[in-house]
XYZ file of C-alpha atoms in Angstrom:
334
model
C 24.222 42.555 83.705
C 27.515 41.028 84.706
C 28.873 39.511 81.513
C 28.855 41.543 78.319
C 26.340 40.308 75.787
C 28.829 40.454 72.931
C 31.957 39.015 74.539
C 33.089 36.655 77.209
C 35.900 38.772 78.512
C 33.918 40.404 81.352
C 33.012 37.269 83.313
C 30.712 36.877 86.259
C 33.556 35.599 88.415
C 34.601 37.701 91.351
C 31.289 39.430 91.971
C 28.825 36.616 91.251
C 28.578 35.645 94.902
C 28.157 39.245 95.982
C 25.427 39.768 93.417
C 23.657 36.603 94.476
C 23.726 37.587 98.122
C 22.462 41.064 97.304
C 19.590 39.629 95.292
C 18.717 37.217 98.066
C 18.428 40.144 100.473
C 16.638 42.448 98.041
C 14.157 39.863 96.720
C 13.280 37.366 99.464
C 11.416 34.479 97.854
C 8.508 34.570 100.274
C 7.966 38.315 100.192
C 5.476 38.227 97.321
C 7.477 40.718 95.239
C 7.293 38.395 92.258
C 7.214 41.170 89.676
C 10.658 42.264 90.866
C 12.283 38.836 90.585
C 15.309 38.501 88.266
C 13.486 35.616 86.538
C 10.317 36.407 84.570
C 7.589 34.001 83.500
C 7.135 32.957 79.915
C 4.014 34.383 78.265
C 1.040 32.021 78.224
C -0.087 33.386 74.860
C 2.443 33.670 72.047
C 0.776 36.602 70.322
C 0.152 37.189 66.654
C 0.906 34.150 64.509
C -0.084 33.314 60.965
C -1.602 29.816 61.208
C -0.946 29.040 57.541
C 2.727 29.904 57.847
C 3.046 28.035 61.146
C 1.435 24.902 59.678
C 3.713 25.105 56.659
C 6.742 25.603 58.871
C 5.786 22.574 60.942
C 5.673 20.438 57.815
C 9.069 21.713 56.701
C 10.464 21.142 60.200
C 9.518 17.468 59.937
C 10.469 16.881 56.298
C 13.781 15.046 55.736
C 13.672 16.054 52.073
C 15.104 19.383 53.168
C 18.443 17.596 53.498
C 20.366 16.603 50.395
C 20.204 12.853 50.967
C 16.781 12.819 52.647
C 18.214 11.527 55.934
C 17.777 14.441 58.340
C 14.908 16.764 59.195
C 14.970 19.464 61.847
C 12.860 17.084 63.930
C 15.565 14.410 63.705
C 17.610 16.306 66.294
C 14.828 18.322 67.951
C 12.229 15.948 69.396
C 9.177 17.909 70.440
C 7.785 14.951 72.385
C 10.797 15.215 74.700
C 12.821 18.259 75.604
C 13.273 19.744 72.141
C 16.688 18.101 71.770
C 17.805 14.550 70.917
C 18.952 13.256 74.315
C 22.388 12.362 72.940
C 25.798 13.572 74.144
C 26.408 14.901 70.643
C 24.012 15.213 67.743
C 23.961 12.898 64.741
C 25.381 14.004 61.403
C 24.115 13.027 57.973
C 26.790 10.312 57.892
C 25.416 8.757 61.071
C 28.485 9.769 63.062
C 28.358 11.897 66.245
C 28.500 15.621 65.640
C 30.988 17.940 67.335
C 28.476 19.435 69.769
C 25.512 18.628 72.000
C 22.175 19.535 70.412
C 20.584 22.579 72.113
C 16.848 22.509 72.716
C 14.666 24.301 70.171
C 12.073 25.118 72.843
C 12.029 28.817 73.759
C 14.871 29.475 71.303
C 13.066 32.644 70.209
C 14.071 34.214 73.536
C 17.825 33.575 73.160
C 19.846 36.589 72.114
C 22.047 34.353 69.917
C 21.633 30.822 68.597
C 23.981 27.796 68.719
C 26.595 27.267 71.401
C 29.013 29.630 69.697
C 26.287 32.208 69.132
C 26.890 32.280 65.399
C 23.344 33.319 64.425
C 21.140 36.190 65.572
C 17.811 35.036 64.131
C 15.872 31.811 63.757
C 15.872 32.324 60.004
C 19.670 32.584 59.878
C 20.057 29.515 62.086
C 17.670 27.495 59.912
C 19.642 28.399 56.800
C 22.862 27.498 58.577
C 21.515 24.047 59.430
C 20.257 23.463 55.881
C 23.600 24.381 54.338
C 25.846 22.834 57.002
C 27.761 19.966 55.315
C 27.283 17.818 58.436
C 23.515 18.379 58.529
C 21.357 19.400 55.557
C 24.315 19.667 53.192
C 22.070 21.323 50.614
C 21.830 24.628 48.786
C 18.970 26.659 47.381
C 19.397 25.736 43.692
C 18.925 22.124 44.760
C 16.304 22.530 47.490
C 13.827 24.949 45.894
C 13.131 22.830 42.779
C 12.626 19.827 45.034
C 9.959 21.669 47.022
C 8.336 23.115 43.884
C 7.819 19.609 42.537
C 5.444 18.846 45.432
C 1.857 19.938 44.593
C 0.899 20.204 48.272
C 3.847 22.478 48.984
C 2.958 24.615 45.964
C -0.616 25.051 47.228
C 0.433 25.717 50.824
C 3.092 28.276 49.879
C 0.736 30.027 47.447
C -1.793 30.388 50.264
C 0.720 31.656 52.836
C 3.117 33.675 50.630
C 2.281 35.701 47.510
C 5.774 35.023 46.162
C 5.381 31.249 46.501
C 8.364 28.995 47.230
C 11.491 31.094 47.677
C 14.483 31.094 49.976
C 12.882 33.829 52.063
C 9.489 32.131 52.360
C 10.984 28.755 53.296
C 13.076 30.305 56.059
C 10.212 32.481 57.285
C 7.878 29.474 57.493
C 10.363 27.415 59.518
C 11.050 30.352 61.844
C 7.318 31.054 62.206
C 6.778 27.513 63.467
C 9.815 27.632 65.755
C 8.510 30.834 67.346
C 5.504 28.836 68.554
C 7.737 26.342 70.379
C 7.304 27.976 73.766
C 6.834 26.064 77.021
C 4.840 28.207 79.481
C 3.156 27.290 82.757
C 6.164 25.794 84.503
C 5.436 25.504 88.236
C 7.896 28.324 88.920
C 6.178 30.513 86.322
C 2.876 29.929 88.069
C 4.487 30.892 91.389
C 5.868 34.058 89.808
C 2.327 34.898 88.722
C 1.088 34.598 92.291
C 0.080 30.946 92.736
C 1.570 30.254 96.171
C 0.764 26.534 95.891
C 2.562 26.006 92.590
C 5.872 25.126 94.275
C 6.848 23.820 97.682
C 9.288 25.037 100.321
C 12.165 22.994 98.900
C 11.821 24.693 95.520
C 11.799 28.134 97.111
C 14.816 27.290 99.253
C 16.563 25.996 96.126
C 15.773 29.270 94.380
C 17.256 31.229 97.286
C 20.423 29.124 97.055
C 20.501 29.550 93.275
C 20.626 33.308 93.841
C 22.893 33.385 96.873
C 25.544 31.188 95.269
C 25.563 33.525 92.251
C 24.038 31.291 89.566
C 21.535 34.070 88.898
C 24.355 36.281 87.585
C 24.247 34.431 84.244
C 20.879 32.673 84.424
C 18.140 35.264 84.697
C 15.426 36.914 82.623
C 12.563 35.238 80.812
C 14.693 32.363 79.511
C 16.734 31.890 82.714
C 19.838 32.354 80.588
C 20.433 32.593 76.869
C 21.183 36.318 77.022
C 24.982 36.537 77.251
C 28.287 34.883 76.406
C 30.483 33.480 79.136
C 33.699 31.536 79.451
C 33.194 27.913 80.438
C 35.772 27.463 83.150
C 36.109 30.837 84.882
C 38.039 29.454 87.860
C 39.501 26.364 86.273
C 39.206 24.286 83.143
C 36.534 21.596 83.428
C 38.094 18.173 83.971
C 36.287 16.664 80.992
C 37.821 19.239 78.636
C 41.462 18.420 79.223
C 41.685 16.901 75.736
C 40.387 19.969 73.929
C 38.711 19.820 70.532
C 38.102 22.764 68.189
C 34.559 22.979 69.526
C 35.876 23.456 73.047
C 37.477 26.685 71.861
C 33.995 28.211 71.578
C 33.607 31.618 69.977
C 37.333 31.791 69.314
C 36.688 29.636 66.230
C 34.434 32.414 64.885
C 36.221 35.561 66.012
C 39.888 34.578 66.294
C 39.967 36.764 69.424
C 41.986 35.106 72.181
C 39.585 36.527 74.765
C 36.829 34.398 73.192
C 38.634 31.087 73.656
C 36.353 28.760 75.616
C 33.475 31.286 75.523
C 29.959 30.049 74.745
C 26.401 31.314 74.783
C 25.015 30.767 78.272
C 22.239 28.188 77.841
C 18.701 28.644 79.035
C 17.845 26.556 82.092
C 14.209 26.180 81.125
C 13.325 22.473 80.891
C 16.886 21.638 81.944
C 15.624 18.639 83.935
C 14.547 16.962 80.672
C 17.390 18.013 78.358
C 20.349 15.921 79.550
C 23.185 15.427 78.678
C 24.618 18.803 79.599
C 27.153 21.379 78.377
C 28.309 21.921 74.822
C 30.080 18.563 74.718
C 27.353 16.522 76.403
C 29.867 14.974 78.772
C 27.743 15.313 81.937
C 24.612 13.175 82.091
C 23.202 13.932 85.574
C 21.728 17.254 86.669
C 23.267 17.002 90.140
C 26.715 16.575 88.599
C 26.112 19.536 86.272
C 25.306 21.701 89.309
C 28.467 20.499 91.054
C 30.640 21.224 88.009
C 29.149 24.694 87.546
C 29.823 25.589 91.161
C 33.394 24.400 90.892
C 34.472 25.809 87.532
C 32.248 28.899 87.235
C 31.952 30.085 90.841
C 35.063 28.582 92.398
C 33.104 26.906 95.214
C 32.037 23.450 96.271
C 28.270 23.264 96.578
C 27.346 20.704 99.265
C 25.148 17.753 98.220
C 22.228 18.971 100.339
C 22.275 22.352 98.619
C 22.626 20.727 95.203
C 19.504 18.699 95.934
C 17.545 21.860 96.681
C 18.876 23.705 93.636
C 17.927 20.667 91.565
C 14.380 20.869 92.952
C 14.224 24.500 91.824
C 15.506 23.595 88.356
C 12.840 20.907 88.045
C 10.245 23.622 88.672
C 11.353 25.293 85.409
C 9.915 22.438 83.323
C 7.067 23.882 81.274
C 4.259 22.659 79.050
C 4.072 22.112 75.311
C 0.639 21.819 73.704
C -0.919 21.650 77.159
C 1.202 18.736 78.423
C 4.055 19.080 80.905
C 7.427 18.118 79.463
C 8.015 16.384 82.800
C 5.739 13.671 81.388
C 7.749 13.402 78.173
C 9.104 10.004 77.307
C 12.798 9.574 78.132
């Protein structure tokens, strides 16, 4: 681990390239040592789930009545027929205006060590409550929301079946989180290669993976979620050009901690399904994957990645696009 998982002050700069080169030597992509790779495949089976709670959580996830004015549901910003986000530079608020941040994907969120760009929440339940109470989103509170749900006979029956206590704050949050834990996208081509299917990816993808490691991208994007497991400063070598007019959101975790070392520090995003979750970065200012790769090389690694290498790295990133409900997200509508 190069960057601390609770702070951005120990960045990957300086030794990222050395780490990447060492990994490229230690784990050659064609050697068949897939179990030793710094990236691990997502599980094909989720494990124990309570189908009644999942079904209830899915209904809540899609119900705009969970917001005060009935305008926004979780699904308003997290489209499961696409990449689990909304495809917008910045999300939409309950006033119809752009939000202050790009909407992260909800797919595979269970594998992130923190949630939201600033990493404010540690659990799916806490994040769900934050969204419900956020004045820009749900803008509601429990004394208002619970009676609304209890007035619905179908909700009363479903909660009574899934939870002995019925409709409570805890059961509502648990149901939403139970559904969100099922939003996993396994069987990406690269996952299948990691499991031993030599035909799952081609030579360009493997060469792109080697470059991804040798340039040092792997220092922050590794593990099962190819990221999502640390905080890091955005702009290790220089401030990104599109952030010259800073907003409070661009200050990252500093807005939560007040620690100067956390200024401009964000949760490293997962790169799973990154080919279908544009625009990129916390401000959604970059719309093309090739440009995102170029910017990351420049501001995070202090190098210029040539176009030919960016093309290969992009091919590797496309191989991280998984399946939801048996259908590849690569087929998702734009």
